[in-house]
mmCIF file of C-alpha atoms in Angstrom:
data_model
loop_
_atom_site.group_PDB
_atom_site.id
_atom_site.type_symbol
_atom_site.label_atom_id
_atom_site.label_comp_id
_atom_site.label_asym_id
_atom_site.label_seq_id
_atom_site.Cartn_x
_atom_site.Cartn_y
_atom_site.Cartn_z
ATOM 1 C CA MET A 1 40.333 -69.898 -105.289
ATOM 2 C CA THR A 2 43.163 -67.656 -104.532
ATOM 3 C CA GLY A 3 42.753 -65.746 -107.650
ATOM 4 C CA PHE A 4 39.568 -64.487 -106.574
ATOM 5 C CA ALA A 5 40.926 -63.353 -103.278
ATOM 6 C CA LYS A 6 43.501 -61.185 -104.913
ATOM 7 C CA LYS A 7 40.828 -58.810 -106.553
ATOM 8 C CA ARG A 8 40.801 -55.521 -105.006
ATOM 9 C CA LEU A 9 37.384 -54.693 -106.233
ATOM 10 C CA ILE A 10 34.120 -55.849 -104.270
ATOM 11 C CA SER A 11 32.732 -58.913 -105.995
ATOM 12 C CA LEU A 12 29.233 -59.295 -107.044
ATOM 13 C CA VAL A 13 28.314 -62.925 -107.570
ATOM 14 C CA LEU A 14 24.814 -63.570 -108.897
ATOM 15 C CA ALA A 15 24.184 -67.427 -108.398
ATOM 16 C CA LEU A 16 21.506 -68.115 -110.798
ATOM 17 C CA VAL A 17 20.103 -71.732 -111.110
ATOM 18 C CA PHE A 18 16.682 -70.852 -112.991
ATOM 19 C CA LEU A 19 13.534 -69.131 -112.029
ATOM 20 C CA LEU A 20 11.981 -67.492 -109.015
ATOM 21 C CA SER A 21 8.373 -68.068 -109.777
ATOM 22 C CA MET A 22 5.494 -65.535 -109.456
ATOM 23 C CA VAL A 23 5.224 -65.182 -105.952
ATOM 24 C CA GLY A 24 4.345 -62.136 -103.546
ATOM 25 C CA THR A 25 2.455 -59.112 -102.706
ATOM 26 C CA VAL A 26 4.981 -56.354 -102.680
ATOM 27 C CA SER A 27 6.756 -54.952 -105.572
ATOM 28 C CA ALA A 28 10.384 -53.727 -105.414
ATOM 29 C CA GLN A 29 9.154 -50.266 -106.376
ATOM 30 C CA GLN A 30 6.865 -50.366 -103.125
ATOM 31 C CA LEU A 31 9.706 -51.503 -100.869
ATOM 32 C CA ALA A 32 10.940 -49.012 -98.500
ATOM 33 C CA ILE A 33 14.555 -49.783 -98.293
ATOM 34 C CA PRO A 34 16.168 -48.362 -94.862
ATOM 35 C CA GLN A 35 19.346 -45.984 -94.893
ATOM 36 C CA MET A 36 22.272 -47.982 -93.363
ATOM 37 C CA PRO A 37 23.662 -46.148 -90.523
ATOM 38 C CA ALA A 38 27.017 -44.334 -91.310
ATOM 39 C CA GLU A 39 28.979 -46.523 -88.573
ATOM 40 C CA GLN A 40 27.788 -49.869 -89.972
ATOM 41 C CA LYS A 41 30.377 -51.859 -91.953
ATOM 42 C CA GLN A 42 29.356 -51.814 -95.827
ATOM 43 C CA VAL A 43 28.621 -54.974 -97.541
ATOM 44 C CA LYS A 44 31.275 -56.254 -99.217
ATOM 45 C CA ASN A 45 29.697 -59.101 -101.602
ATOM 46 C CA LEU A 46 26.249 -59.719 -102.770
ATOM 47 C CA ILE A 47 25.034 -63.207 -103.776
ATOM 48 C CA MET A 48 21.774 -63.699 -105.496
ATOM 49 C CA MET A 49 20.187 -67.164 -105.541
ATOM 50 C CA ILE A 50 17.421 -67.966 -107.900
ATOM 51 C CA PRO A 51 15.810 -71.527 -107.135
ATOM 52 C CA ASP A 52 13.694 -72.808 -110.387
ATOM 53 C CA GLY A 53 10.141 -72.283 -109.778
ATOM 54 C CA MET A 54 10.150 -71.765 -106.184
ATOM 55 C CA GLY A 55 7.173 -70.040 -105.275
ATOM 56 C CA LEU A 56 5.181 -70.017 -101.786
ATOM 57 C CA PRO A 57 3.412 -73.104 -102.332
ATOM 58 C CA HIS A 58 6.465 -75.098 -103.136
ATOM 59 C CA VAL A 59 8.194 -74.013 -99.882
ATOM 60 C CA THR A 60 5.056 -74.709 -97.952
ATOM 61 C CA LEU A 61 5.070 -78.063 -99.401
ATOM 62 C CA ALA A 62 8.705 -78.661 -98.381
ATOM 63 C CA ARG A 63 7.879 -77.421 -94.712
ATOM 64 C CA TRP A 64 4.990 -79.678 -94.562
ATOM 65 C CA TYR A 65 7.139 -82.580 -95.851
ATOM 66 C CA LYS A 66 9.920 -81.964 -93.332
ATOM 67 C CA GLY A 67 7.492 -81.435 -90.685
ATOM 68 C CA GLY A 68 8.805 -78.281 -89.380
ATOM 69 C CA GLU A 69 10.691 -75.025 -90.471
ATOM 70 C CA LEU A 70 13.237 -74.807 -93.144
ATOM 71 C CA PHE A 71 15.599 -73.384 -90.769
ATOM 72 C CA THR A 72 18.319 -71.623 -93.096
ATOM 73 C CA MET A 73 15.914 -70.542 -95.708
ATOM 74 C CA ASP A 74 13.066 -69.232 -93.360
ATOM 75 C CA GLN A 75 15.792 -67.024 -91.163
ATOM 76 C CA MET A 76 16.782 -65.421 -94.396
ATOM 77 C CA ALA A 77 13.115 -64.738 -95.735
ATOM 78 C CA CYS A 78 12.398 -60.748 -95.582
ATOM 79 C CA GLY A 79 10.028 -60.002 -98.297
ATOM 80 C CA LEU A 80 8.393 -60.715 -101.654
ATOM 81 C CA VAL A 81 8.530 -59.488 -105.100
ATOM 82 C CA ARG A 82 6.036 -59.720 -107.998
ATOM 83 C CA THR A 83 7.670 -61.258 -111.044
ATOM 84 C CA TYR A 84 4.343 -61.227 -113.278
ATOM 85 C CA ALA A 85 5.085 -60.506 -116.967
ATOM 86 C CA SER A 86 3.604 -57.207 -118.724
ATOM 87 C CA ASP A 87 1.437 -59.518 -120.801
ATOM 88 C CA SER A 88 0.440 -62.416 -118.615
ATOM 89 C CA ALA A 89 -0.238 -63.199 -114.842
ATOM 90 C CA ILE A 90 2.065 -66.441 -115.216
ATOM 91 C CA THR A 91 5.369 -65.505 -116.025
ATOM 92 C CA ASP A 92 7.998 -67.335 -117.629
ATOM 93 C CA SER A 93 11.857 -67.095 -116.785
ATOM 94 C CA ALA A 94 12.944 -64.450 -119.289
ATOM 95 C CA PRO A 95 10.407 -61.446 -117.936
ATOM 96 C CA ALA A 96 10.723 -62.803 -114.471
ATOM 97 C CA ALA A 97 14.856 -62.695 -114.720
ATOM 98 C CA THR A 98 14.361 -59.330 -116.442
ATOM 99 C CA VAL A 99 12.300 -57.634 -113.772
ATOM 100 C CA MET A 100 14.689 -58.969 -111.090
ATOM 101 C CA ALA A 101 17.918 -57.799 -112.904
ATOM 102 C CA THR A 102 16.290 -54.269 -114.359
ATOM 103 C CA GLY A 103 13.249 -53.328 -112.560
ATOM 104 C CA TYR A 104 11.289 -53.301 -115.633
ATOM 105 C CA LYS A 105 8.308 -55.656 -116.550
ATOM 106 C CA SER A 106 8.747 -57.269 -119.824
ATOM 107 C CA HIS A 107 7.036 -59.390 -122.188
ATOM 108 C CA THR A 108 6.677 -63.115 -122.285
ATOM 109 C CA GLY A 109 10.151 -64.545 -123.841
ATOM 110 C CA PHE A 110 11.991 -61.162 -123.536
ATOM 111 C CA ILE A 111 15.381 -60.871 -122.187
ATOM 112 C CA GLY A 112 16.560 -57.804 -120.739
ATOM 113 C CA THR A 113 14.340 -55.460 -122.884
ATOM 114 C CA LEU A 114 11.028 -53.485 -122.520
ATOM 115 C CA PRO A 115 7.977 -55.163 -123.687
ATOM 116 C CA ASP A 116 5.872 -54.278 -126.610
ATOM 117 C CA ILE A 117 2.840 -54.982 -124.754
ATOM 118 C CA ALA A 118 2.150 -54.129 -121.192
ATOM 119 C CA ASN A 119 -1.830 -54.849 -120.674
ATOM 120 C CA MET A 120 -1.663 -56.332 -117.259
ATOM 121 C CA PRO A 121 -3.645 -54.319 -114.577
ATOM 122 C CA GLY A 122 -1.462 -51.448 -112.890
ATOM 123 C CA LEU A 123 1.026 -51.182 -115.805
ATOM 124 C CA ASP A 124 1.306 -48.036 -118.099
ATOM 125 C CA PRO A 125 1.299 -48.783 -121.912
ATOM 126 C CA ILE A 126 4.701 -48.760 -123.552
ATOM 127 C CA LYS A 127 5.231 -45.381 -125.117
ATOM 128 C CA PRO A 128 5.721 -45.351 -128.785
ATOM 129 C CA GLY A 129 9.272 -46.033 -129.719
ATOM 130 C CA GLU A 130 10.469 -47.708 -126.417
ATOM 131 C CA GLU A 131 9.215 -50.921 -127.349
ATOM 132 C CA ARG A 132 11.995 -53.864 -126.950
ATOM 133 C CA ARG A 133 14.225 -51.221 -126.023
ATOM 134 C CA PRO A 134 17.268 -52.766 -123.922
ATOM 135 C CA VAL A 135 17.659 -51.788 -120.363
ATOM 136 C CA ALA A 136 20.660 -52.030 -118.178
ATOM 137 C CA THR A 137 20.696 -54.672 -115.558
ATOM 138 C CA ILE A 138 22.164 -54.919 -111.768
ATOM 139 C CA LEU A 139 25.140 -56.916 -113.353
ATOM 140 C CA GLU A 140 26.146 -54.163 -116.098
ATOM 141 C CA ALA A 141 25.622 -51.330 -113.225
ATOM 142 C CA ALA A 142 28.006 -53.362 -111.037
ATOM 143 C CA LYS A 143 30.525 -53.380 -113.897
ATOM 144 C CA LEU A 144 30.095 -49.669 -114.350
ATOM 145 C CA LYS A 145 30.837 -49.073 -110.503
ATOM 146 C CA GLY A 146 34.165 -51.072 -111.011
ATOM 147 C CA LEU A 147 32.998 -54.116 -109.198
ATOM 148 C CA ALA A 148 33.883 -57.704 -109.996
ATOM 149 C CA THR A 149 30.673 -59.738 -111.312
ATOM 150 C CA GLY A 150 29.800 -63.491 -111.861
ATOM 151 C CA LEU A 151 27.103 -65.860 -112.994
ATOM 152 C CA VAL A 152 26.778 -69.529 -111.548
ATOM 153 C CA ALA A 153 24.084 -71.539 -113.109
ATOM 154 C CA THR A 154 23.166 -75.253 -113.385
ATOM 155 C CA SER A 155 21.410 -74.549 -116.575
ATOM 156 C CA GLN A 156 23.111 -73.520 -119.788
ATOM 157 C CA ILE A 157 24.479 -69.993 -119.217
ATOM 158 C CA PRO A 158 22.400 -68.456 -122.044
ATOM 159 C CA HIS A 159 19.253 -69.906 -120.398
ATOM 160 C CA ALA A 160 16.662 -67.325 -119.720
ATOM 161 C CA THR A 161 17.670 -66.420 -115.963
ATOM 162 C CA PRO A 162 21.331 -66.093 -116.371
ATOM 163 C CA ALA A 163 20.650 -64.343 -119.662
ATOM 164 C CA GLY A 164 18.250 -61.852 -118.080
ATOM 165 C CA PHE A 165 21.211 -60.645 -116.243
ATOM 166 C CA SER A 166 23.724 -60.177 -118.623
ATOM 167 C CA ALA A 167 21.930 -59.954 -122.214
ATOM 168 C CA HIS A 168 19.362 -58.181 -124.239
ATOM 169 C CA TYR A 169 17.100 -59.673 -126.965
ATOM 170 C CA PRO A 170 13.294 -60.345 -127.385
ATOM 171 C CA ASN A 171 13.788 -63.961 -127.750
ATOM 172 C CA ARG A 172 14.969 -66.015 -125.180
ATOM 173 C CA ASN A 173 15.540 -69.100 -127.271
ATOM 174 C CA LYS A 174 18.352 -67.427 -129.404
ATOM 175 C CA TYR A 175 20.962 -68.966 -127.168
ATOM 176 C CA GLU A 176 24.050 -68.414 -129.665
ATOM 177 C CA LEU A 177 23.192 -64.681 -129.988
ATOM 178 C CA LEU A 178 22.748 -64.452 -126.014
ATOM 179 C CA ILE A 179 25.774 -66.379 -125.288
ATOM 180 C CA GLU A 180 27.882 -64.245 -127.746
ATOM 181 C CA GLN A 181 26.473 -60.904 -125.725
ATOM 182 C CA GLN A 182 27.549 -62.629 -122.599
ATOM 183 C CA VAL A 183 31.268 -63.419 -123.673
ATOM 184 C CA TYR A 184 31.691 -59.703 -124.738
ATOM 185 C CA ASN A 185 29.900 -58.402 -121.383
ATOM 186 C CA ASN A 186 33.021 -58.471 -119.356
ATOM 187 C CA ILE A 187 31.516 -60.885 -116.523
ATOM 188 C CA ASP A 188 34.724 -62.037 -114.426
ATOM 189 C CA VAL A 189 33.510 -65.376 -113.482
ATOM 190 C CA VAL A 190 31.008 -67.539 -115.267
ATOM 191 C CA PHE A 191 30.283 -71.270 -114.401
ATOM 192 C CA GLY A 192 27.551 -73.411 -115.749
ATOM 193 C CA GLY A 193 26.678 -75.371 -118.808
ATOM 194 C CA GLY A 194 26.198 -74.614 -122.388
ATOM 195 C CA TYR A 195 29.373 -75.109 -124.164
ATOM 196 C CA GLN A 196 27.850 -76.414 -127.514
ATOM 197 C CA TYR A 197 26.677 -72.974 -127.949
ATOM 198 C CA LEU A 198 30.224 -71.612 -127.881
ATOM 199 C CA GLU A 199 31.627 -74.474 -130.288
ATOM 200 C CA LYS A 200 29.015 -75.504 -132.569
ATOM 201 C CA ARG A 201 27.649 -72.286 -133.922
ATOM 202 C CA GLU A 202 25.634 -71.517 -137.431
ATOM 203 C CA ASP A 203 27.871 -68.132 -137.750
ATOM 204 C CA LYS A 204 31.103 -70.349 -137.257
ATOM 205 C CA GLU A 205 32.603 -68.046 -134.685
ATOM 206 C CA ASN A 206 35.094 -69.508 -132.339
ATOM 207 C CA LEU A 207 33.804 -68.020 -128.873
ATOM 208 C CA ILE A 208 36.062 -70.065 -127.151
ATOM 209 C CA SER A 209 39.047 -68.260 -128.870
ATOM 210 C CA ALA A 210 37.291 -65.059 -128.240
ATOM 211 C CA LEU A 211 37.223 -66.010 -124.372
ATOM 212 C CA LYS A 212 40.941 -66.836 -124.392
ATOM 213 C CA ASN A 213 42.041 -63.643 -126.479
ATOM 214 C CA ARG A 214 39.948 -61.652 -123.794
ATOM 215 C CA GLY A 215 42.067 -62.764 -120.737
ATOM 216 C CA TYR A 216 39.774 -65.674 -119.544
ATOM 217 C CA GLU A 217 41.071 -69.089 -118.354
ATOM 218 C CA TYR A 218 38.506 -71.658 -120.028
ATOM 219 C CA ILE A 219 37.744 -74.757 -118.173
ATOM 220 C CA THR A 220 35.653 -77.949 -118.502
ATOM 221 C CA GLU A 221 36.426 -80.134 -115.639
ATOM 222 C CA ARG A 222 35.850 -79.974 -111.878
ATOM 223 C CA ASP A 223 39.665 -80.527 -111.183
ATOM 224 C CA GLU A 224 40.241 -77.470 -113.008
ATOM 225 C CA LEU A 225 38.012 -75.504 -111.170
ATOM 226 C CA LEU A 226 39.470 -76.606 -107.842
ATOM 227 C CA THR A 227 43.045 -75.780 -108.865
ATOM 228 C CA THR A 228 42.474 -72.494 -110.985
ATOM 229 C CA LYS A 229 44.176 -69.387 -109.924
ATOM 230 C CA GLY A 230 42.791 -67.161 -112.503
ATOM 231 C CA ASP A 231 41.236 -63.600 -111.953
ATOM 232 C CA LYS A 232 38.846 -64.138 -115.075
ATOM 233 C CA VAL A 233 37.535 -67.707 -115.505
ATOM 234 C CA TRP A 234 34.970 -69.157 -117.717
ATOM 235 C CA GLY A 235 33.951 -72.601 -116.830
ATOM 236 C CA MET A 236 31.758 -74.741 -119.151
ATOM 237 C CA PHE A 237 31.053 -78.135 -117.670
ATOM 238 C CA ALA A 238 28.373 -79.628 -119.905
ATOM 239 C CA PRO A 239 27.163 -79.113 -123.610
ATOM 240 C CA VAL A 240 23.669 -78.120 -122.471
ATOM 241 C CA ASP A 241 22.484 -78.349 -118.753
ATOM 242 C CA LEU A 242 24.476 -79.719 -115.843
ATOM 243 C CA ALA A 243 23.045 -83.020 -114.768
ATOM 244 C CA TYR A 244 20.625 -83.793 -111.657
ATOM 245 C CA ASP A 245 22.639 -84.238 -108.423
ATOM 246 C CA PHE A 246 21.445 -87.912 -108.912
ATOM 247 C CA ASP A 247 23.089 -88.269 -112.151
ATOM 248 C CA ARG A 248 26.071 -85.941 -111.671
ATOM 249 C CA PRO A 249 29.162 -87.350 -113.466
ATOM 250 C CA GLU A 250 32.435 -86.952 -111.599
ATOM 251 C CA HIS A 251 33.745 -84.106 -113.747
ATOM 252 C CA GLU A 252 30.946 -81.897 -113.169
ATOM 253 C CA PRO A 253 31.192 -79.310 -110.053
ATOM 254 C CA THR A 254 28.478 -78.726 -107.363
ATOM 255 C CA LEU A 255 27.848 -75.603 -105.608
ATOM 256 C CA ALA A 256 29.162 -77.228 -102.649
ATOM 257 C CA LYS A 257 32.189 -78.523 -104.181
#
């Protein structure tokens, strides 16, 4: 899309599919990140991809099924992260996305906020008054740095994982509230499903009009996506989730095309 190429700012595109399951042995806080040599070319774009529920057992099963390496994926693998919740060893999408987006553990079902319970081994209790406090995400930090940002999902955009990078509320099921925050969060590019949460709202707010008033090109068809020249584009291609590839209608795009 030529409109994107015109942006002078570095683009940060978070390609979110759904949930990276609880895996790993090393937390983000424990990782020693090497300093980039001064002469090395700076990274231009960052794309973060989060497959749904893809832990080590799932990847191992895929290798067994294939009968060998998963060449592209195995070449990219460089570390692991702990995504368990503050109140449970078995995480769900909301605290998993929150810890990846903010660096803070959160409670089951919480989006972009601190927990109100932190009773898992190794975690400090929540300080009085800090319960459910919103915490900034990497997407919001990128915007403050003047970078362009985006979300791409095959789920509805206010679902827990994309919402974990772009909204704040201690209830992952409040889709109307979460997508309202996303609309006003100045994300440059949004592609996914969930237009019913823009249209059929209990508060009767017209969020599609709000998007257009904020300078977005609003699209709902694959052909529109292939021809858009906008710098700010919001694409909603299904009322809720996009279809599985096997059932995909022609008007829905894929990550490939």
